[in-house]
XYZ file of C-alpha atoms in Angstrom:
461
model
C -40.063 28.801 -44.886
C -39.899 26.191 -42.101
C -37.405 26.734 -39.280
C -36.180 24.103 -36.853
C -37.053 24.771 -33.202
C -33.994 24.413 -30.933
C -34.135 21.618 -28.380
C -34.635 22.459 -24.724
C -31.095 21.299 -23.944
C -29.645 23.585 -26.626
C -31.655 26.534 -25.310
C -30.596 25.806 -21.741
C -26.984 25.566 -22.814
C -27.212 28.870 -24.648
C -28.547 30.504 -21.483
C -25.761 28.906 -19.437
C -23.024 30.122 -21.766
C -24.595 33.567 -21.956
C -24.085 33.813 -18.231
C -20.331 33.844 -18.776
C -20.380 37.154 -20.623
C -17.905 39.765 -19.444
C -19.213 42.996 -17.956
C -17.536 46.319 -17.353
C -16.581 47.429 -13.864
C -15.121 45.818 -10.751
C -15.536 42.109 -10.079
C -18.559 40.903 -8.175
C -18.395 38.273 -5.469
C -17.045 34.916 -6.678
C -19.787 32.321 -7.141
C -18.933 28.858 -5.851
C -20.995 25.697 -5.525
C -21.081 23.853 -2.213
C -20.399 20.240 -3.161
C -21.490 18.904 0.215
C -24.499 20.902 1.456
C -25.754 18.013 3.619
C -22.612 16.928 5.477
C -22.332 13.942 7.763
C -23.068 14.505 11.426
C -22.010 10.965 12.348
C -20.364 10.528 15.739
C -18.991 7.166 16.925
C -20.833 5.542 19.789
C -19.057 5.167 23.160
C -16.029 2.880 22.917
C -13.006 1.618 24.802
C -9.674 0.184 23.848
C -10.193 -3.481 23.058
C -8.102 -6.613 22.536
C -9.674 -9.565 20.720
C -7.563 -12.697 21.157
C -7.305 -16.254 19.798
C -9.635 -15.728 16.835
C -9.374 -17.108 13.328
C -8.821 -13.754 11.647
C -9.654 -13.064 8.006
C -8.067 -9.714 7.297
C -10.019 -8.902 4.141
C -6.896 -8.535 2.005
C -6.251 -12.243 1.455
C -4.619 -13.207 4.731
C -5.738 -15.652 7.403
C -4.255 -15.548 10.901
C -4.981 -18.536 13.133
C -5.105 -17.768 16.867
C -4.898 -14.130 15.873
C -5.161 -10.999 17.985
C -6.507 -7.564 17.051
C -5.881 -4.505 19.229
C -8.200 -1.497 18.838
C -7.535 2.004 20.205
C -9.715 5.080 19.604
C -11.814 3.182 17.092
C -8.893 2.234 14.872
C -6.847 -0.916 14.499
C -3.595 -0.389 16.377
C -2.006 -3.821 15.982
C -2.822 -7.168 14.419
C -0.896 -10.415 14.851
C -0.489 -13.222 17.390
C 0.292 -13.142 21.126
C 0.061 -9.357 21.318
C 1.331 -8.012 24.647
C -0.805 -4.911 25.183
C -3.066 -3.404 27.836
C -6.718 -2.869 26.888
C -9.861 -1.738 28.685
C -11.702 -4.779 27.332
C -10.323 -8.185 26.358
C -12.439 -10.680 24.403
C -11.285 -14.273 24.214
C -12.465 -15.431 20.784
C -11.211 -18.997 20.960
C -13.128 -21.055 18.372
C -14.619 -17.935 16.766
C -13.852 -16.069 13.533
C -13.144 -12.354 13.129
C -13.636 -10.465 9.871
C -13.911 -6.867 8.728
C -17.435 -5.499 8.812
C -19.398 -6.565 5.748
C -20.208 -3.946 3.107
C -23.216 -4.081 0.799
C -22.671 -1.849 -2.216
C -26.257 -2.186 -3.483
C -29.094 -1.618 -1.047
C -32.399 0.250 -1.073
C -33.012 0.173 2.684
C -34.628 3.353 3.916
C -35.708 4.380 0.402
C -37.788 1.219 -0.074
C -38.317 0.439 3.615
C -40.594 -1.892 5.507
C -43.494 -1.619 5.921
C -43.632 -1.568 2.129
C -46.600 0.769 1.755
C -46.977 3.142 -1.176
C -46.256 6.237 0.914
C -42.776 4.849 1.710
C -41.748 3.825 -1.816
C -39.319 6.648 -2.547
C -36.528 4.997 -4.540
C -37.479 5.696 -8.176
C -38.151 9.195 -9.536
C -39.951 7.913 -12.666
C -40.693 11.292 -14.198
C -37.843 11.660 -16.683
C -35.212 9.320 -18.185
C -32.473 11.481 -16.630
C -33.012 12.544 -13.011
C -29.431 13.136 -11.903
C -30.739 16.046 -9.825
C -32.278 13.775 -7.170
C -30.302 12.465 -4.191
C -31.541 9.258 -2.603
C -30.396 10.437 0.835
C -33.428 12.729 0.800
C -35.629 9.626 0.678
C -33.856 7.601 3.374
C -35.994 6.767 6.418
C -33.491 5.908 9.184
C -36.186 4.110 11.190
C -36.458 1.331 8.595
C -36.233 -1.882 10.693
C -34.170 -3.356 7.865
C -31.084 -1.455 9.041
C -31.191 -3.339 12.353
C -31.738 -6.698 10.682
C -28.787 -6.034 8.364
C -26.571 -5.111 11.315
C -27.435 -8.443 12.929
C -26.025 -10.060 9.783
C -22.705 -8.242 10.102
C -23.369 -5.308 7.734
C -21.453 -2.267 8.972
C -21.492 -0.131 5.790
C -23.961 0.024 2.927
C -24.619 2.127 -0.131
C -28.217 3.178 -0.656
C -29.032 3.625 -4.344
C -32.026 4.982 -6.232
C -33.898 2.432 -8.299
C -33.173 1.461 -11.891
C -36.143 2.880 -13.810
C -34.101 5.692 -15.353
C -31.068 5.964 -17.602
C -29.528 8.144 -14.902
C -31.472 7.818 -11.673
C -29.708 10.098 -9.195
C -27.101 10.078 -6.457
C -26.525 7.237 -4.032
C -25.226 7.654 -0.510
C -22.925 5.525 1.673
C -24.056 5.005 5.265
C -22.570 3.608 8.423
C -25.072 1.102 9.757
C -25.568 2.675 13.159
C -28.871 3.349 14.945
C -29.797 6.989 14.276
C -32.746 9.337 13.897
C -31.406 11.233 10.873
C -29.809 10.236 7.625
C -26.921 12.615 8.217
C -26.092 10.879 11.504
C -25.559 7.679 9.488
C -23.734 9.268 6.569
C -20.212 7.882 6.098
C -17.851 10.886 6.506
C -15.859 11.720 3.372
C -17.297 8.843 1.337
C -17.730 9.951 -2.284
C -21.186 10.107 -3.759
C -22.280 7.500 -6.278
C -24.380 8.042 -9.398
C -26.917 5.374 -10.309
C -27.242 4.535 -14.001
C -29.189 1.711 -15.646
C -28.880 -0.194 -18.905
C -31.228 -2.419 -20.784
C -34.818 -3.368 -20.175
C -35.854 -1.149 -17.273
C -35.518 2.368 -18.731
C -36.738 1.366 -22.185
C -39.778 -0.363 -20.686
C -40.679 2.481 -18.293
C -40.348 5.294 -20.826
C -41.188 3.394 -24.003
C -44.574 2.605 -22.458
C -45.100 6.363 -22.144
C -44.088 7.044 -25.752
C -40.937 8.798 -24.565
C -37.323 8.117 -25.545
C -35.922 5.567 -24.806
C -38.018 2.669 -26.062
C -35.041 0.724 -27.397
C -31.460 0.019 -26.408
C -30.257 2.422 -29.089
C -32.534 4.997 -27.478
C -30.875 4.243 -24.144
C -27.464 4.971 -25.606
C -28.633 8.185 -27.267
C -30.096 9.343 -23.965
C -26.828 8.811 -22.127
C -24.843 10.593 -24.829
C -27.130 13.625 -24.875
C -26.831 13.935 -21.097
C -23.040 13.744 -21.143
C -22.822 16.223 -24.026
C -24.786 18.749 -21.960
C -22.651 17.986 -18.910
C -19.439 18.525 -20.871
C -20.624 21.967 -21.972
C -21.756 22.817 -18.440
C -18.345 21.864 -17.066
C -16.655 23.951 -19.771
C -18.815 26.990 -18.946
C -17.984 26.846 -15.234
C -14.276 26.268 -15.873
C -14.225 29.283 -18.184
C -15.951 31.361 -15.530
C -13.436 30.275 -12.883
C -10.496 31.023 -15.197
C -11.846 34.414 -16.238
C -12.571 35.389 -12.650
C -9.059 34.309 -11.605
C -7.715 36.533 -14.371
C -9.477 39.530 -12.814
C -12.328 39.786 -15.290
C -15.812 40.851 -14.234
C -17.921 37.945 -15.491
C -21.313 36.520 -14.628
C -21.463 32.945 -13.367
C -23.265 30.323 -15.458
C -26.798 29.440 -14.427
C -26.902 26.718 -11.768
C -28.369 23.320 -12.754
C -28.721 20.476 -10.212
C -28.744 17.770 -12.894
C -25.586 19.118 -14.458
C -23.912 19.587 -11.044
C -24.099 15.825 -10.491
C -22.969 14.886 -13.990
C -20.118 17.368 -13.792
C -19.105 15.724 -10.510
C -18.632 12.483 -12.428
C -16.585 14.219 -15.131
C -14.421 15.799 -12.412
C -13.841 12.409 -10.776
C -15.651 13.335 -7.555
C -18.689 11.060 -8.029
C -18.442 7.327 -8.778
C -20.652 5.515 -11.302
C -22.771 2.541 -10.174
C -24.438 1.014 -13.197
C -27.298 -1.506 -13.177
C -26.306 -3.531 -16.251
C -26.854 -7.242 -17.004
C -25.569 -8.006 -20.509
C -21.946 -8.284 -21.601
C -22.297 -6.175 -24.753
C -24.045 -3.401 -22.834
C -21.334 -3.265 -20.168
C -18.781 -3.024 -22.989
C -20.766 -0.159 -24.547
C -20.879 1.658 -21.236
C -17.113 1.393 -20.976
C -16.843 2.874 -24.477
C -19.281 5.624 -23.469
C -17.116 6.524 -20.486
C -14.084 6.778 -22.754
C -15.972 9.022 -25.169
C -16.691 11.532 -22.413
C -13.612 11.069 -20.242
C -14.947 9.554 -17.019
C -14.556 6.105 -15.408
C -17.375 3.592 -15.922
C -17.206 2.575 -12.262
C -18.953 -0.506 -10.886
C -21.399 -2.694 -12.801
C -24.213 -4.095 -10.676
C -26.039 -7.393 -11.201
C -23.876 -8.212 -14.261
C -25.380 -11.613 -15.051
C -23.070 -11.869 -18.088
C -19.973 -10.335 -16.473
C -18.119 -13.640 -16.831
C -18.100 -13.150 -20.623
C -16.028 -9.958 -20.370
C -14.035 -10.596 -17.189
C -10.814 -9.601 -18.942
C -12.313 -6.323 -20.209
C -13.603 -5.433 -16.745
C -10.188 -6.064 -15.190
C -8.374 -4.162 -17.937
C -10.541 -1.099 -17.285
C -10.471 -1.496 -13.486
C -14.243 -1.910 -13.295
C -15.675 -3.627 -10.239
C -18.590 -6.019 -10.729
C -21.163 -6.408 -7.943
C -22.980 -9.687 -8.523
C -25.455 -12.216 -7.172
C -24.435 -15.827 -6.630
C -27.529 -17.404 -8.156
C -30.287 -14.946 -9.075
C -31.153 -15.330 -12.760
C -33.930 -16.034 -15.246
C -36.453 -13.475 -13.996
C -36.273 -11.545 -17.292
C -34.544 -11.978 -20.654
C -31.489 -9.864 -19.866
C -30.962 -11.987 -16.740
C -31.162 -15.295 -18.607
C -27.588 -16.227 -19.577
C -26.222 -16.904 -16.088
C -23.600 -19.268 -14.688
C -23.256 -19.861 -10.952
C -19.482 -19.390 -11.203
C -19.990 -15.816 -12.444
C -18.356 -14.139 -9.434
C -15.450 -16.612 -9.423
C -14.753 -16.191 -13.149
C -14.685 -12.401 -12.839
C -12.515 -12.753 -9.737
C -10.003 -15.059 -11.428
C -8.582 -12.355 -13.719
C -5.620 -10.315 -12.491
C -6.583 -6.804 -11.294
C -10.238 -7.842 -11.014
C -12.708 -6.526 -8.453
C -15.524 -9.007 -7.820
C -18.182 -8.251 -5.206
C -21.195 -10.080 -3.816
C -24.128 -7.700 -3.285
C -27.712 -8.064 -2.124
C -30.203 -5.632 -3.752
C -32.590 -7.134 -1.198
C -33.872 -6.303 2.270
C -33.707 -10.003 3.180
C -30.561 -11.198 1.406
C -28.590 -8.406 3.071
C -29.204 -10.237 6.361
C -27.137 -13.225 5.185
C -24.646 -11.781 2.731
C -21.971 -14.053 4.214
C -23.978 -17.084 3.099
C -24.434 -15.585 -0.371
C -20.646 -15.439 -0.726
C -20.449 -18.963 0.660
C -22.660 -20.172 -2.177
C -20.201 -18.760 -4.698
C -17.188 -20.329 -2.994
C -18.877 -23.739 -2.782
C -20.131 -23.769 -6.366
C -16.841 -22.497 -7.790
C -14.718 -25.028 -5.905
C -17.073 -27.792 -6.975
C -16.223 -26.818 -10.558
C -12.441 -26.653 -10.373
C -11.629 -23.373 -8.627
C -9.496 -23.218 -5.486
C -10.958 -20.413 -3.371
C -10.518 -20.286 0.383
C -12.196 -18.171 3.057
C -9.343 -15.672 3.267
C -9.848 -14.838 -0.384
C -13.640 -15.023 -0.566
C -14.161 -12.530 2.267
C -12.730 -9.845 -0.051
C -15.970 -10.013 -2.064
C -17.794 -8.576 0.945
C -15.130 -6.300 2.400
C -12.076 -4.852 0.628
C -13.424 -5.106 -2.932
C -16.720 -3.574 -1.835
C -14.851 -0.754 -0.083
C -12.862 -0.142 -3.273
C -16.057 0.210 -5.313
C -17.345 2.821 -2.852
C -14.060 4.751 -2.711
C -13.556 4.093 1.014
C -10.910 1.354 0.932
C -8.432 3.716 2.586
C -10.730 3.809 5.623
C -12.401 0.411 5.952
C -12.818 -2.982 4.277
C -9.753 -4.710 5.699
C -8.041 -5.218 9.041
C -4.893 -3.139 8.832
C -3.133 -0.723 11.147
C -4.775 2.698 11.081
C -8.036 1.585 9.511
C -11.424 1.894 11.165
C -12.238 -0.953 13.531
C -15.316 -2.175 11.696
C -15.435 -5.776 12.889
C -17.670 -8.831 13.030
C -17.083 -11.671 15.502
C -18.698 -14.876 14.213
C -19.497 -17.980 16.241
C -18.445 -20.186 13.311
C -16.843 -20.127 9.890
C -18.667 -17.126 8.353
C -19.251 -19.020 5.120
C -21.189 -21.730 6.932
C -24.990 -21.743 6.865
C -24.805 -22.174 10.642
C -22.682 -19.053 11.279
C -24.159 -16.170 13.244
C -22.706 -12.777 13.973
C -22.170 -12.647 17.750
C -20.834 -9.109 18.048
C -20.544 -6.245 15.582
C -18.370 -3.145 15.985
C -18.297 0.108 14.020
C -15.324 2.388 14.645
C -14.493 0.175 17.617
C -17.908 0.763 19.246
C -20.162 -2.223 19.844
C -23.370 -1.809 17.859
C -24.722 -5.358 18.152
C -24.403 -8.234 20.623
C -26.437 -11.365 20.067
C -26.445 -12.099 23.809
C -27.066 -8.610 25.180
C -30.332 -6.760 24.599
C -28.628 -3.431 25.287
C -26.947 -3.852 21.882
C -30.002 -5.029 19.955
C -31.409 -1.750 18.685
C -35.043 -1.503 17.613
C -36.357 1.296 15.449
C -38.911 3.644 16.953
C -41.394 2.281 14.436
C -41.115 -1.205 15.948
C -41.634 -0.115 19.536
C -44.899 -1.607 20.773
C -45.332 -3.737 17.638
C -46.143 -7.404 17.955
């Protein structure tokens, strides 16, 4: 008689659940999992109290203040308004200049796909299994990537580094403060939640279908996600049962630890935010349904060429959409594009539209990328001004990363992440003159002391 061999996931789950068996005798030591074994060691650079006066201020939450003042103390915004009467260590007269929150790129691969782009540095895609939730991209980040400095010169103060999109579930992303540093942990944004990179569509089915491994189709993609979340649900249940039994005084063995399941459980617990590479409208809708099936939030959709088709659905489910202004046509799932995509998504109440880069060069001019959207949308009947458009690079981006209580807008008590521009930031002529992170100057276009170079670039011509 033929018998069916259990799948590896079923066997692993059986082992996990077996670990929760009750034993006789006194309780052993409680087993807990450290959710942050690689904590941030970031420390702000030297700073002083600072008053910036007479600037055109875009607050990042929809307001514009002409001849505005911003007062910074201990790296945080103390006051914002006009004609502030305060004493500061440093006063900057910004007459004729524009002040915005620091720009945030929610989709970057700097450090994991750094320059020089040699094979030994290409560490962004763990293409060994369709589900690699156990990997953390922070362990691939090379802080000496010159791209971090170039991005800072373009006003980028915060960025999320993501694994690549070869896998259904590619691993954890990490949010960094864009400061010069020799270690990843010295850049790591304190208390920022982790992200989990997922990918729809052509990439995973092409990578694994070519190897004769599931998925080779979009239905295979969906089955792969569902199997992973089923295992994660059981893993979460096993650990919750262990915690409850231990709290009740029972002597029980802890479930077997699994790095993949730790990350997926973090999503189910609401601790880790989803960031999903997904182009097509129907696939984004399916991913929202998938999240409802397993009780987590579908998070932010990245690239989203067809997001405009389901703008109402995205807003209804509080999904952010991180989009390009005009990249399209480079593969079939990126074909059905309109250049008003960001503006259409943005036009729906409770929306969260973002302009992202996914590029080591575009990140250097993200302000101009948003300017493209504003220009094209207004040319076609929208009425979007600078005070609104800056949200695509600041407060909405901060919301997607779960750090909008700390940065992304100029408000009392928030971190003084600031960019002083010599012109309207949506102009092709605009340049970032000075950049501040937590009130500390990290870039000055006119002062070499604040133009950091990576160790790799020293001595290069």
